[in-house]
Amino acid sequence: MSLTSILPGTLGFGAAPLGNMFRAIPEEEAIATVEAAWNDGIRYYDNAPFYGAGLAELRMGEALAGKPRGDYVISTKVGRVILDEVEDVSARDQGEKAGVFAHGRANRIVNDYSHDATLRSIEDSLKRLRTDHVEIVFVHDLARDFWGDEWIARFEQARTGAFRALDRLRDEGVIKAWGLGVNLTEPIETLLDLKEPRPNGFLLAGRYTLLDHDRALQRVMPALAERGLDIIVGGPYSSGALVGGPNFEYAPATPAVLDKVARIKAIADRHGVSMKAAGLQFSLANPAVAAVIPGASRPGRIAEDRAALEEVVPVDFWADLRSAGHVNPAAPLPGLD
């Protein structure tokens, strides 16, 4: 079963900001943001225990309580177990994501991709989300950006643990689908080379965006097409850099990134195109993309995302982007491919 066959639409809600990503978000604002997504008609919500050490799941569970459970789809992630005991948040070793959730809960996070930890993680997520099931489970951050050279050893733990557990849960009908939720393409490439695990698709954050898509286009998309699989694009605005924010990949954007954004924006301004529309519609133009899930920490962002998705973008804009060399020549573009 592909992700496309499970998801209720191409625009979903990425819950990372609900975990106090980069800033402390008032509870009322977080709940109102999920409410705004619901009122907009969004029915796919992605979450993870890692987001604020369970905070994002707790807030989403509160916001969706009372909504008809059959009307929406939830994905969450495994690889971390959140304990009741607390720890020094500043001392956590989180690779390139260090400090991203400094304002989240101080509950101790245990990294564990084993079979038993996978089952416990799902059970704990169900409690925080106030539901009796989730449709999709992703194995989270199983990549070099979090683990450095240790990522292969962690991948092997997941191969004999999480992957087998999720294959079984999917085959038993407990969940509908599973895959990896990562920020790099290499783990997806590695998993697709294995015969035993049978994933349904992947959540790939930041790697099929207007600012960074070459490797995914060359190494991931053909493999997905060959196997009838698909991906969800997370971080379509590249941590905000594409739409004027200061961060790219969880860190301050480099001058080179800011220069690329400025050059793309100059073309967008000339055609009267918003950068959000450019970002979302670029990602969705690839037939292997099932949905995009921009994160939102304020209710007003939801309407902006919807407007960007529905904005009429002139074909000449895409043609100019391609001719200027800002997108890979092989990347599908709306109206051109």
Tab-separated table of C-alpha atoms in Angstrom:
chain	number	residue	atom	x	y	z
A	1	MET	CA	0.000	0.000	0.000
A	2	SER	CA	1.465	3.356	-1.020
A	3	LEU	CA	1.347	6.458	1.144
A	4	THR	CA	-0.743	8.198	-1.506
A	5	SER	CA	-3.485	5.619	-1.023
A	6	ILE	CA	-3.571	6.360	2.720
A	7	LEU	CA	-3.215	10.132	2.862
A	8	PRO	CA	-6.369	12.275	2.572
A	9	GLY	CA	-4.709	15.099	0.622
A	10	THR	CA	-1.455	16.581	-0.592
A	11	LEU	CA	-1.176	19.173	2.202
A	12	GLY	CA	-0.463	17.911	5.696
A	13	PHE	CA	0.549	19.379	9.040
A	14	GLY	CA	4.104	18.972	10.338
A	15	ALA	CA	3.999	19.087	14.138
A	16	ALA	CA	7.664	19.773	14.952
A	17	PRO	CA	6.971	23.426	15.888
A	18	LEU	CA	4.425	22.235	18.481
A	19	GLY	CA	7.368	20.815	20.414
A	20	ASN	CA	8.691	24.360	20.949
A	21	MET	CA	11.054	24.189	18.012
A	22	PHE	CA	13.416	27.185	18.220
A	23	ARG	CA	11.085	29.047	20.620
A	24	ALA	CA	8.685	28.553	23.519
A	25	ILE	CA	5.208	28.557	21.978
A	26	PRO	CA	2.326	29.322	24.346
A	27	GLU	CA	-0.016	26.389	24.841
A	28	GLU	CA	-2.994	28.356	23.543
A	29	GLU	CA	-1.148	29.289	20.361
A	30	ALA	CA	-0.115	25.700	19.716
A	31	ILE	CA	-3.648	24.380	20.158
A	32	ALA	CA	-5.065	27.181	18.016
A	33	THR	CA	-2.625	26.309	15.232
A	34	VAL	CA	-3.857	22.709	15.074
A	35	GLU	CA	-7.440	24.002	15.185
A	36	ALA	CA	-6.678	26.287	12.257
A	37	ALA	CA	-5.319	23.312	10.317
A	38	TRP	CA	-8.439	21.310	11.082
A	39	ASN	CA	-10.747	24.176	10.083
A	40	ASP	CA	-8.790	24.524	6.846
A	41	GLY	CA	-9.607	20.929	6.003
A	42	ILE	CA	-6.174	19.432	6.660
A	43	ARG	CA	-6.604	15.821	7.731
A	44	TYR	CA	-3.039	14.506	7.842
A	45	TYR	CA	-0.907	15.196	10.911
A	46	ASP	CA	2.718	14.115	11.328
A	47	ASN	CA	4.342	13.959	14.742
A	48	ALA	CA	7.221	12.386	16.697
A	49	PRO	CA	8.206	11.757	20.328
A	50	PHE	CA	11.424	13.677	19.610
A	51	TYR	CA	9.529	16.933	19.105
A	52	GLY	CA	9.937	18.557	22.491
A	53	ALA	CA	10.302	15.182	24.283
A	54	GLY	CA	6.645	14.331	23.748
A	55	LEU	CA	5.311	17.890	23.937
A	56	ALA	CA	4.139	18.033	20.308
A	57	GLU	CA	2.234	14.773	20.670
A	58	LEU	CA	0.601	15.927	23.914
A	59	ARG	CA	-0.523	19.182	22.314
A	60	MET	CA	-1.833	17.475	19.212
A	61	GLY	CA	-3.680	14.948	21.321
A	62	GLU	CA	-5.328	17.803	23.191
A	63	ALA	CA	-6.227	19.699	20.015
A	64	LEU	CA	-7.680	16.687	18.188
A	65	ALA	CA	-9.536	15.227	21.159
A	66	GLY	CA	-13.193	14.881	20.235
A	67	LYS	CA	-12.585	15.023	16.488
A	68	PRO	CA	-13.931	11.972	14.600
A	69	ARG	CA	-10.942	9.617	14.533
A	70	GLY	CA	-11.919	8.101	11.215
A	71	ASP	CA	-11.711	11.516	9.562
A	72	TYR	CA	-7.953	12.050	9.839
A	73	VAL	CA	-4.603	10.296	9.483
A	74	ILE	CA	-1.706	10.415	11.948
A	75	SER	CA	1.900	9.432	11.447
A	76	THR	CA	4.379	9.323	14.287
A	77	LYS	CA	7.900	8.004	14.690
A	78	VAL	CA	9.963	5.472	16.601
A	79	GLY	CA	13.608	5.369	17.662
A	80	ARG	CA	13.197	7.364	20.865
A	81	VAL	CA	11.501	6.446	24.120
A	82	ILE	CA	10.505	9.333	26.379
A	83	LEU	CA	10.864	8.653	30.111
A	84	ASP	CA	9.205	10.308	33.099
A	85	GLU	CA	12.560	11.247	34.631
A	86	VAL	CA	14.167	14.511	33.565
A	87	GLU	CA	17.609	15.344	32.215
A	88	ASP	CA	19.775	18.346	31.390
A	89	VAL	CA	18.397	19.436	28.020
A	90	SER	CA	21.606	21.292	27.111
A	91	ALA	CA	23.675	18.122	27.585
A	92	ARG	CA	21.764	16.041	25.032
A	93	ASP	CA	23.835	14.737	22.116
A	94	GLN	CA	21.573	15.320	19.123
A	95	GLY	CA	23.965	15.782	16.226
A	96	GLU	CA	22.992	18.551	13.849
A	97	LYS	CA	19.664	18.969	15.679
A	98	ALA	CA	21.336	20.012	18.928
A	99	GLY	CA	19.398	22.781	20.639
A	100	VAL	CA	16.475	22.733	18.209
A	101	PHE	CA	14.098	21.667	20.989
A	102	ALA	CA	15.843	23.422	23.867
A	103	HIS	CA	12.463	24.852	24.900
A	104	GLY	CA	10.744	21.463	24.955
A	105	ARG	CA	10.126	19.226	27.938
A	106	ALA	CA	13.119	18.079	30.006
A	107	ASN	CA	12.032	14.439	30.010
A	108	ARG	CA	14.867	12.043	29.360
A	109	ILE	CA	15.088	10.810	25.758
A	110	VAL	CA	16.430	7.287	25.231
A	111	ASN	CA	17.564	6.493	21.689
A	112	ASP	CA	16.621	2.910	20.895
A	113	TYR	CA	15.717	1.240	17.578
A	114	SER	CA	15.178	-2.245	18.997
A	115	HIS	CA	12.035	-4.352	18.578
A	116	ASP	CA	10.790	-3.852	22.143
A	117	ALA	CA	11.577	-0.138	22.215
A	118	THR	CA	9.649	0.282	18.961
A	119	LEU	CA	6.547	-1.268	20.489
A	120	ARG	CA	6.899	0.786	23.651
A	121	SER	CA	7.410	3.988	21.677
A	122	ILE	CA	4.191	3.420	19.734
A	123	GLU	CA	2.279	2.581	22.906
A	124	ASP	CA	3.513	5.764	24.605
A	125	SER	CA	2.688	7.866	21.533
A	126	LEU	CA	-0.871	6.529	21.505
A	127	LYS	CA	-1.320	7.726	25.085
A	128	ARG	CA	0.069	11.189	24.357
A	129	LEU	CA	-1.980	11.482	21.164
A	130	ARG	CA	-5.134	10.223	22.893
A	131	THR	CA	-5.899	7.683	20.206
A	132	ASP	CA	-6.024	3.928	19.888
A	133	HIS	CA	-4.095	3.739	16.623
A	134	VAL	CA	-1.872	5.565	14.156
A	135	GLU	CA	-1.894	4.872	10.447
A	136	ILE	CA	1.785	5.416	9.606
A	137	VAL	CA	4.998	4.921	11.599
A	138	PHE	CA	8.388	6.256	10.513
A	139	VAL	CA	11.753	5.203	11.949
A	140	HIS	CA	13.230	8.549	12.935
A	141	ASP	CA	16.620	10.152	12.256
A	142	LEU	CA	18.409	6.958	11.300
A	143	ALA	CA	21.116	8.926	9.504
A	144	ARG	CA	24.549	10.492	9.678
A	145	ASP	CA	23.266	13.979	10.529
A	146	PHE	CA	22.154	12.702	13.924
A	147	TRP	CA	24.526	9.798	14.565
A	148	GLY	CA	27.719	10.644	12.694
A	149	ASP	CA	29.807	7.557	11.914
A	150	GLU	CA	27.649	5.526	14.305
A	151	TRP	CA	24.665	5.665	11.972
A	152	ILE	CA	25.432	2.349	10.265
A	153	ALA	CA	25.447	0.541	13.633
A	154	ARG	CA	22.136	2.171	14.532
A	155	PHE	CA	20.740	1.232	11.135
A	156	GLU	CA	21.682	-2.395	11.798
A	157	GLN	CA	19.901	-2.266	15.163
A	158	ALA	CA	16.804	-0.977	13.381
A	159	ARG	CA	17.093	-3.615	10.637
A	160	THR	CA	16.815	-6.434	13.160
A	161	GLY	CA	14.512	-4.533	15.502
A	162	ALA	CA	12.264	-1.700	14.373
A	163	PHE	CA	11.973	-2.795	10.733
A	164	ARG	CA	10.821	-6.302	11.625
A	165	ALA	CA	8.438	-5.031	14.297
A	166	LEU	CA	6.856	-2.593	11.875
A	167	ASP	CA	6.629	-5.148	9.077
A	168	ARG	CA	4.693	-7.379	11.476
A	169	LEU	CA	2.421	-4.605	12.764
A	170	ARG	CA	1.614	-3.594	9.198
A	171	ASP	CA	0.956	-7.190	8.130
A	172	GLU	CA	-1.335	-7.666	11.136
A	173	GLY	CA	-3.270	-4.506	10.274
A	174	VAL	CA	-2.261	-2.638	13.440
A	175	ILE	CA	-0.738	0.093	11.264
A	176	LYS	CA	-1.238	0.726	7.571
A	177	ALA	CA	2.294	1.703	6.540
A	178	TRP	CA	5.836	2.332	7.702
A	179	GLY	CA	9.106	3.746	6.428
A	180	LEU	CA	11.970	6.031	7.418
A	181	GLY	CA	11.650	9.642	8.548
A	182	VAL	CA	15.035	11.182	7.752
A	183	ASN	CA	16.817	14.322	6.582
A	184	LEU	CA	19.320	12.556	4.306
A	185	THR	CA	18.832	10.277	1.325
A	186	GLU	CA	21.514	7.689	2.176
A	187	PRO	CA	19.394	5.701	4.686
A	188	ILE	CA	16.580	5.446	2.134
A	189	GLU	CA	19.014	4.270	-0.513
A	190	THR	CA	20.425	1.701	1.911
A	191	LEU	CA	17.003	0.383	2.943
A	192	LEU	CA	15.840	0.076	-0.652
A	193	ASP	CA	18.865	-2.130	-1.368
A	194	LEU	CA	17.770	-4.652	1.286
A	195	LYS	CA	15.501	-7.563	0.418
A	196	GLU	CA	13.967	-8.283	3.819
A	197	PRO	CA	12.256	-5.067	5.020
A	198	ARG	CA	9.156	-4.009	3.091
A	199	PRO	CA	8.553	-0.290	3.680
A	200	ASN	CA	5.610	1.542	2.116
A	201	GLY	CA	7.303	4.906	1.622
A	202	PHE	CA	9.347	7.560	3.334
A	203	LEU	CA	9.256	10.957	4.972
A	204	LEU	CA	12.190	12.896	3.539
A	205	ALA	CA	12.762	16.299	5.121
A	206	GLY	CA	14.707	19.021	3.366
A	207	ARG	CA	16.031	16.883	0.515
A	208	TYR	CA	13.433	17.444	-2.156
A	209	THR	CA	13.046	21.182	-1.986
A	210	LEU	CA	13.659	24.076	-4.300
A	211	LEU	CA	16.985	24.681	-2.528
A	212	ASP	CA	18.230	21.086	-2.370
A	213	HIS	CA	16.969	18.255	-4.575
A	214	ASP	CA	19.774	16.938	-6.796
A	215	ARG	CA	20.680	13.756	-4.914
A	216	ALA	CA	17.086	12.793	-4.152
A	217	LEU	CA	16.169	13.311	-7.794
A	218	GLN	CA	19.009	11.112	-8.999
A	219	ARG	CA	19.210	8.436	-6.306
A	220	VAL	CA	15.814	8.171	-4.593
A	221	MET	CA	13.033	9.074	-7.016
A	222	PRO	CA	13.940	6.460	-9.677
A	223	ALA	CA	14.160	3.738	-7.024
A	224	LEU	CA	10.765	4.714	-5.631
A	225	ALA	CA	9.164	4.645	-9.065
A	226	GLU	CA	10.654	1.231	-9.733
A	227	ARG	CA	9.095	-0.167	-6.537
A	228	GLY	CA	5.790	1.711	-6.617
A	229	LEU	CA	6.642	3.650	-3.445
A	230	ASP	CA	6.370	7.349	-2.640
A	231	ILE	CA	7.551	10.011	-0.211
A	232	ILE	CA	6.207	12.784	1.951
A	233	VAL	CA	8.274	15.957	1.745
A	234	GLY	CA	9.011	17.506	5.102
A	235	GLY	CA	10.589	20.923	5.514
A	236	PRO	CA	9.575	22.179	2.051
A	237	TYR	CA	10.711	25.682	3.064
A	238	SER	CA	14.154	24.411	4.147
A	239	SER	CA	13.708	25.331	7.822
A	240	GLY	CA	12.360	28.704	6.718
A	241	ALA	CA	15.299	29.858	4.602
A	242	LEU	CA	13.297	29.703	1.364
A	243	VAL	CA	10.653	32.093	2.701
A	244	GLY	CA	12.936	34.663	4.296
A	245	GLY	CA	13.756	32.932	7.582
A	246	PRO	CA	17.232	32.929	9.156
A	247	ASN	CA	17.668	29.148	9.411
A	248	PHE	CA	18.594	26.426	6.940
A	249	GLU	CA	18.815	22.814	8.099
A	250	TYR	CA	18.343	23.735	11.783
A	251	ALA	CA	21.218	26.240	11.733
A	252	PRO	CA	21.807	29.829	10.569
A	253	ALA	CA	21.713	29.967	6.769
A	254	THR	CA	25.074	30.429	5.054
A	255	PRO	CA	25.751	33.346	2.677
A	256	ALA	CA	25.638	30.892	-0.244
A	257	VAL	CA	22.155	29.704	0.727
A	258	LEU	CA	20.912	33.253	1.248
A	259	ASP	CA	22.295	34.248	-2.150
A	260	LYS	CA	20.476	31.369	-3.859
A	261	VAL	CA	17.241	32.336	-2.112
A	262	ALA	CA	17.688	35.943	-3.250
A	263	ARG	CA	18.226	34.899	-6.869
A	264	ILE	CA	15.149	32.657	-6.859
A	265	LYS	CA	13.113	35.382	-5.191
A	266	ALA	CA	14.117	37.887	-7.838
A	267	ILE	CA	12.606	35.630	-10.501
A	268	ALA	CA	9.540	34.975	-8.333
A	269	ASP	CA	8.996	38.702	-7.793
A	270	ARG	CA	9.254	39.337	-11.506
A	271	HIS	CA	6.423	36.859	-12.105
A	272	GLY	CA	4.388	37.856	-9.041
A	273	VAL	CA	4.879	34.436	-7.431
A	274	SER	CA	5.120	33.892	-3.670
A	275	MET	CA	8.078	31.897	-2.409
A	276	LYS	CA	5.776	29.581	-0.475
A	277	ALA	CA	3.917	28.719	-3.667
A	278	ALA	CA	7.201	28.102	-5.451
A	279	GLY	CA	8.396	25.799	-2.689
A	280	LEU	CA	5.254	23.721	-2.238
A	281	GLN	CA	4.394	23.387	-5.884
A	282	PHE	CA	7.948	22.445	-6.856
A	283	SER	CA	7.979	19.543	-4.402
A	284	LEU	CA	4.535	18.313	-5.393
A	285	ALA	CA	5.362	18.370	-9.106
A	286	ASN	CA	7.342	15.162	-8.741
A	287	PRO	CA	5.002	12.168	-9.166
A	288	ALA	CA	6.817	10.325	-6.374
A	289	VAL	CA	5.705	12.944	-3.829
A	290	ALA	CA	2.509	12.027	-1.986
A	291	ALA	CA	2.236	15.151	0.170
A	292	VAL	CA	4.066	18.107	1.673
A	293	ILE	CA	3.981	18.897	5.383
A	294	PRO	CA	5.161	22.409	6.166
A	295	GLY	CA	5.434	23.070	9.881
A	296	ALA	CA	3.375	25.844	11.456
A	297	SER	CA	3.638	27.468	14.858
A	298	ARG	CA	1.011	30.187	14.365
A	299	PRO	CA	-2.593	29.815	13.177
A	300	GLY	CA	-2.124	32.340	10.362
A	301	ARG	CA	0.525	30.177	8.703
A	302	ILE	CA	-2.078	27.571	7.760
A	303	ALA	CA	-3.999	29.958	5.502
A	304	GLU	CA	-0.708	31.016	3.910
A	305	ASP	CA	0.169	27.410	3.097
A	306	ARG	CA	-3.252	26.722	1.607
A	307	ALA	CA	-3.066	29.882	-0.502
A	308	ALA	CA	0.404	28.883	-1.685
A	309	LEU	CA	-0.839	25.460	-2.704
A	310	GLU	CA	-3.701	26.944	-4.706
A	311	GLU	CA	-1.837	29.933	-6.167
A	312	VAL	CA	-1.750	30.056	-9.945
A	313	VAL	CA	1.931	30.080	-10.896
A	314	PRO	CA	2.797	31.072	-14.492
A	315	VAL	CA	4.565	28.388	-16.484
A	316	ASP	CA	7.102	31.024	-17.513
A	317	PHE	CA	8.263	31.232	-13.896
A	318	TRP	CA	9.273	27.593	-13.901
A	319	ALA	CA	10.876	27.944	-17.310
A	320	ASP	CA	12.936	30.898	-16.088
A	321	LEU	CA	14.002	28.993	-12.966
A	322	ARG	CA	15.207	26.124	-15.119
A	323	SER	CA	16.980	28.294	-17.662
A	324	ALA	CA	18.728	30.205	-14.856
A	325	GLY	CA	20.056	26.928	-13.472
A	326	HIS	CA	18.268	27.146	-10.135
A	327	VAL	CA	16.665	23.717	-10.521
A	328	ASN	CA	18.021	20.448	-11.820
A	329	PRO	CA	17.176	20.128	-15.538
A	330	ALA	CA	15.616	16.718	-14.864
A	331	ALA	CA	13.323	17.923	-12.073
A	332	PRO	CA	9.620	17.789	-13.060
A	333	LEU	CA	8.077	21.262	-13.060
A	334	PRO	CA	4.382	22.196	-13.124
A	335	GLY	CA	3.122	22.736	-16.638
A	336	LEU	CA	6.439	21.803	-18.216
A	337	ASP	CA	6.729	18.047	-17.616
